[in-house]
Amino acid sequence: SQTIHQWPATLVQPVGSPLSLECTVEGTSNPNLYWYRQAAGRGLQLLFYSVGIGQISSEVPQNLSASRPQDRQFILSSKKLLLSDSGFYLCAWSPNGREAFFGQGTRLTVV
Amino acid sequence: GEDVEQSLFLSVREGDSSVINCTYTDSSSTYLYWYKQEPGAGLQLLTYIFSNMDMKQDQRLTVLLNKKDKHLSLRIADTQTGDSAIYFCAESGPGNTGKLIFGQGTTLQVKP
């Protein structure tokens, strides 16, 4: 069966520090991969979308970047975090562009 | 533009039915979804409906879609305390990209 892993679960980082969040999917190949952010008390906003290795589409302008170095690995990064980057970050995958399955999320607090 | 709207809060008694409503704006959306989020956790896909259907039933869950009014609802029969969570409505936009547009979520509180 397919599973999705995200880590870390929680992270507290100072302003100006770098960020790397990792997401991996098991049990499937060539999935679509997504990074979403959920701000406090709000719905999810799509940040990045990938249909294959090295193929990244940015959905909103921001301080973050994404990379897909392997088929089932999706990384969210920042060189210098801002306070406004705080939030709940969720990775998701889809086998067919129809159903999307989410990881457990990373709670990022920038202080 | 694309926008999905939901009421923010619903409170019901255990054993009653819950109905969570959602409106969307993109009439070209291929699929519409309901996700459940428990505190501190990721989103769990509950069910989804193809845009040319008007109803889908899955055990205690019934999804109704009124495409003319762009209105989607989720009915939970015999609501249990374990159903307490935030419920998100989402639309897919056109095609099969999997890029979802979410509402703000409805917090369902189930009182014993």
Tab-separated table of N, CA and C in Angstrom, chain A residues 32 34 36 38 41-44 46 49 57 59 88 90 94 96-105 107, chain B residues 8 31 33 35 37 40-45 48 86 88 92 95-105:
chain	number	residue	atom	x	y	z
A	32	ASN	N	2.055	12.581	-8.803
A	32	ASN	CA	2.040	14.038	-8.710
A	32	ASN	C	2.290	14.370	-7.233
A	34	TYR	N	2.625	17.614	-4.181
A	34	TYR	CA	2.139	18.960	-3.884
A	34	TYR	C	2.634	19.401	-2.497
A	36	TYR	N	1.280	22.240	0.268
A	36	TYR	CA	0.261	23.196	0.670
A	36	TYR	C	0.684	23.841	1.984
A	38	GLN	N	-1.185	25.791	5.367
A	38	GLN	CA	-2.411	26.126	6.064
A	38	GLN	C	-2.077	27.155	7.130
A	41	GLY	N	-6.382	28.952	11.266
A	41	GLY	CA	-7.795	29.232	11.090
A	41	GLY	C	-8.233	29.414	9.649
A	42	ARG	N	-7.419	28.960	8.714
A	42	ARG	CA	-7.775	29.158	7.302
A	42	ARG	C	-7.644	27.855	6.531
A	43	GLY	N	-8.105	27.886	5.320
A	43	GLY	CA	-8.000	26.719	4.462
A	43	GLY	C	-6.594	26.558	3.927
A	44	LEU	N	-6.432	25.604	3.053
A	44	LEU	CA	-5.115	25.306	2.508
A	44	LEU	C	-4.867	26.075	1.223
A	46	LEU	N	-2.317	26.075	-2.124
A	46	LEU	CA	-1.312	25.328	-2.872
A	46	LEU	C	-0.095	26.195	-3.126
A	49	TYR	N	3.701	22.383	-7.086
A	49	TYR	CA	3.103	21.222	-7.732
A	49	TYR	C	4.167	20.628	-8.640
A	57	SER	N	6.208	23.499	-10.402
A	57	SER	CA	5.386	24.652	-10.751
A	57	SER	C	5.068	25.411	-9.467
A	59	GLU	N	2.911	28.057	-7.493
A	59	GLU	CA	1.541	28.540	-7.633
A	59	GLU	C	1.338	29.947	-7.088
A	88	PHE	N	1.240	25.653	8.958
A	88	PHE	CA	1.192	24.195	8.928
A	88	PHE	C	1.383	23.790	7.476
A	90	LEU	N	1.729	21.028	4.512
A	90	LEU	CA	1.247	19.688	4.198
A	90	LEU	C	1.725	19.274	2.815
A	94	SER	N	-0.717	12.374	-5.518
A	94	SER	CA	-1.854	11.869	-6.257
A	94	SER	C	-1.365	10.894	-7.323
A	96	ASN	N	-3.180	9.940	-9.868
A	96	ASN	CA	-3.908	10.122	-11.129
A	96	ASN	C	-4.447	11.524	-11.350
A	97	GLY	N	-4.095	12.467	-10.463
A	97	GLY	CA	-4.617	13.817	-10.599
A	97	GLY	C	-6.060	13.941	-10.182
A	98	ARG	N	-6.608	12.881	-9.622
A	98	ARG	CA	-7.999	12.922	-9.190
A	98	ARG	C	-8.069	12.875	-7.669
A	99	GLU	N	-7.581	11.787	-7.063
A	99	GLU	CA	-7.553	11.710	-5.594
A	99	GLU	C	-6.216	12.232	-5.091
A	100	ALA	N	-6.237	13.008	-4.015
A	100	ALA	CA	-5.005	13.518	-3.415
A	100	ALA	C	-4.978	13.084	-1.954
A	101	PHE	N	-3.805	12.575	-1.531
A	101	PHE	CA	-3.647	12.034	-0.184
A	101	PHE	C	-2.563	12.834	0.535
A	102	PHE	N	-2.868	13.199	1.766
A	102	PHE	CA	-2.017	14.114	2.492
A	102	PHE	C	-1.168	13.416	3.544
A	103	GLY	N	0.005	14.016	3.798
A	103	GLY	CA	0.830	13.614	4.925
A	103	GLY	C	0.287	14.229	6.208
A	104	GLN	N	1.003	13.969	7.309
A	104	GLN	CA	0.540	14.427	8.619
A	104	GLN	C	0.910	15.878	8.912
A	105	GLY	N	1.712	16.480	8.081
A	105	GLY	CA	1.988	17.906	8.220
A	105	GLY	C	3.182	18.229	9.099
A	107	ARG	N	4.354	21.476	11.562
A	107	ARG	CA	3.995	22.751	12.180
A	107	ARG	C	5.268	23.578	12.291
B	8	LEU	N	-18.343	28.465	9.093
B	8	LEU	CA	-17.170	28.149	9.901
B	8	LEU	C	-17.439	27.141	11.015
B	31	TYR	N	-13.963	17.669	-10.342
B	31	TYR	CA	-14.286	16.920	-9.131
B	31	TYR	C	-14.461	17.870	-7.952
B	33	TYR	N	-14.627	17.696	-3.542
B	33	TYR	CA	-14.113	16.820	-2.491
B	33	TYR	C	-14.577	17.255	-1.112
B	35	TYR	N	-12.815	16.669	2.713
B	35	TYR	CA	-11.716	16.181	3.530
B	35	TYR	C	-12.041	16.430	5.001
B	37	GLN	N	-10.161	16.900	8.866
B	37	GLN	CA	-8.899	17.155	9.557
B	37	GLN	C	-9.142	17.119	11.060
B	40	GLY	N	-4.282	18.874	14.793
B	40	GLY	CA	-2.856	18.622	14.635
B	40	GLY	C	-2.488	17.602	13.589
B	41	ALA	N	-3.442	17.172	12.792
B	41	ALA	CA	-3.176	16.100	11.832
B	41	ALA	C	-3.325	16.592	10.396
B	42	GLY	N	-2.956	15.721	9.472
B	42	GLY	CA	-3.146	16.025	8.068
B	42	GLY	C	-4.593	15.864	7.663
B	43	LEU	N	-4.843	15.953	6.363
B	43	LEU	CA	-6.207	15.845	5.847
B	43	LEU	C	-6.479	14.426	5.371
B	44	GLN	N	-7.672	13.944	5.713
B	44	GLN	CA	-8.102	12.620	5.297
B	44	GLN	C	-9.175	12.779	4.232
B	45	LEU	N	-8.955	12.164	3.071
B	45	LEU	CA	-9.961	12.217	2.019
B	45	LEU	C	-11.163	11.375	2.431
B	48	TYR	N	-15.315	12.002	-2.753
B	48	TYR	CA	-15.335	13.017	-3.790
B	48	TYR	C	-16.404	12.638	-4.808
B	86	ILE	N	-12.532	19.284	11.666
B	86	ILE	CA	-12.760	20.333	10.663
B	86	ILE	C	-12.971	19.646	9.325
B	88	PHE	N	-13.285	20.106	5.245
B	88	PHE	CA	-12.934	20.995	4.149
B	88	PHE	C	-13.594	20.543	2.859
B	92	SER	N	-11.568	20.939	-7.827
B	92	SER	CA	-10.361	20.548	-8.550
B	92	SER	C	-9.957	21.534	-9.625
B	95	GLY	N	-9.894	19.582	-15.494
B	95	GLY	CA	-8.898	18.561	-15.765
B	95	GLY	C	-8.507	17.744	-14.552
B	96	ASN	N	-7.450	16.970	-14.713
B	96	ASN	CA	-6.973	16.049	-13.674
B	96	ASN	C	-5.574	16.434	-13.221
B	97	THR	N	-5.410	17.625	-12.689
B	97	THR	CA	-4.095	18.027	-12.193
B	97	THR	C	-3.912	17.676	-10.728
B	98	GLY	N	-5.004	17.494	-10.017
B	98	GLY	CA	-4.925	17.255	-8.581
B	98	GLY	C	-4.677	18.519	-7.787
B	99	LYS	N	-4.656	19.665	-8.426
B	99	LYS	CA	-4.445	20.934	-7.709
B	99	LYS	C	-5.787	21.382	-7.145
B	100	LEU	N	-5.886	21.381	-5.849
B	100	LEU	CA	-7.169	21.613	-5.201
B	100	LEU	C	-7.277	23.025	-4.638
B	101	ILE	N	-8.494	23.560	-4.698
B	101	ILE	CA	-8.804	24.856	-4.105
B	101	ILE	C	-9.738	24.581	-2.937
B	102	PHE	N	-9.284	24.970	-1.753
B	102	PHE	CA	-9.998	24.613	-0.533
B	102	PHE	C	-10.826	25.765	0.023
B	103	GLY	N	-11.912	25.401	0.695
B	103	GLY	CA	-12.627	26.339	1.535
B	103	GLY	C	-11.891	26.501	2.853
B	104	GLN	N	-12.426	27.348	3.717
B	104	GLN	CA	-11.769	27.627	4.996
B	104	GLN	C	-12.009	26.550	6.036
B	105	GLY	N	-12.921	25.647	5.759
B	105	GLY	CA	-13.194	24.568	6.697
B	105	GLY	C	-14.344	24.887	7.633
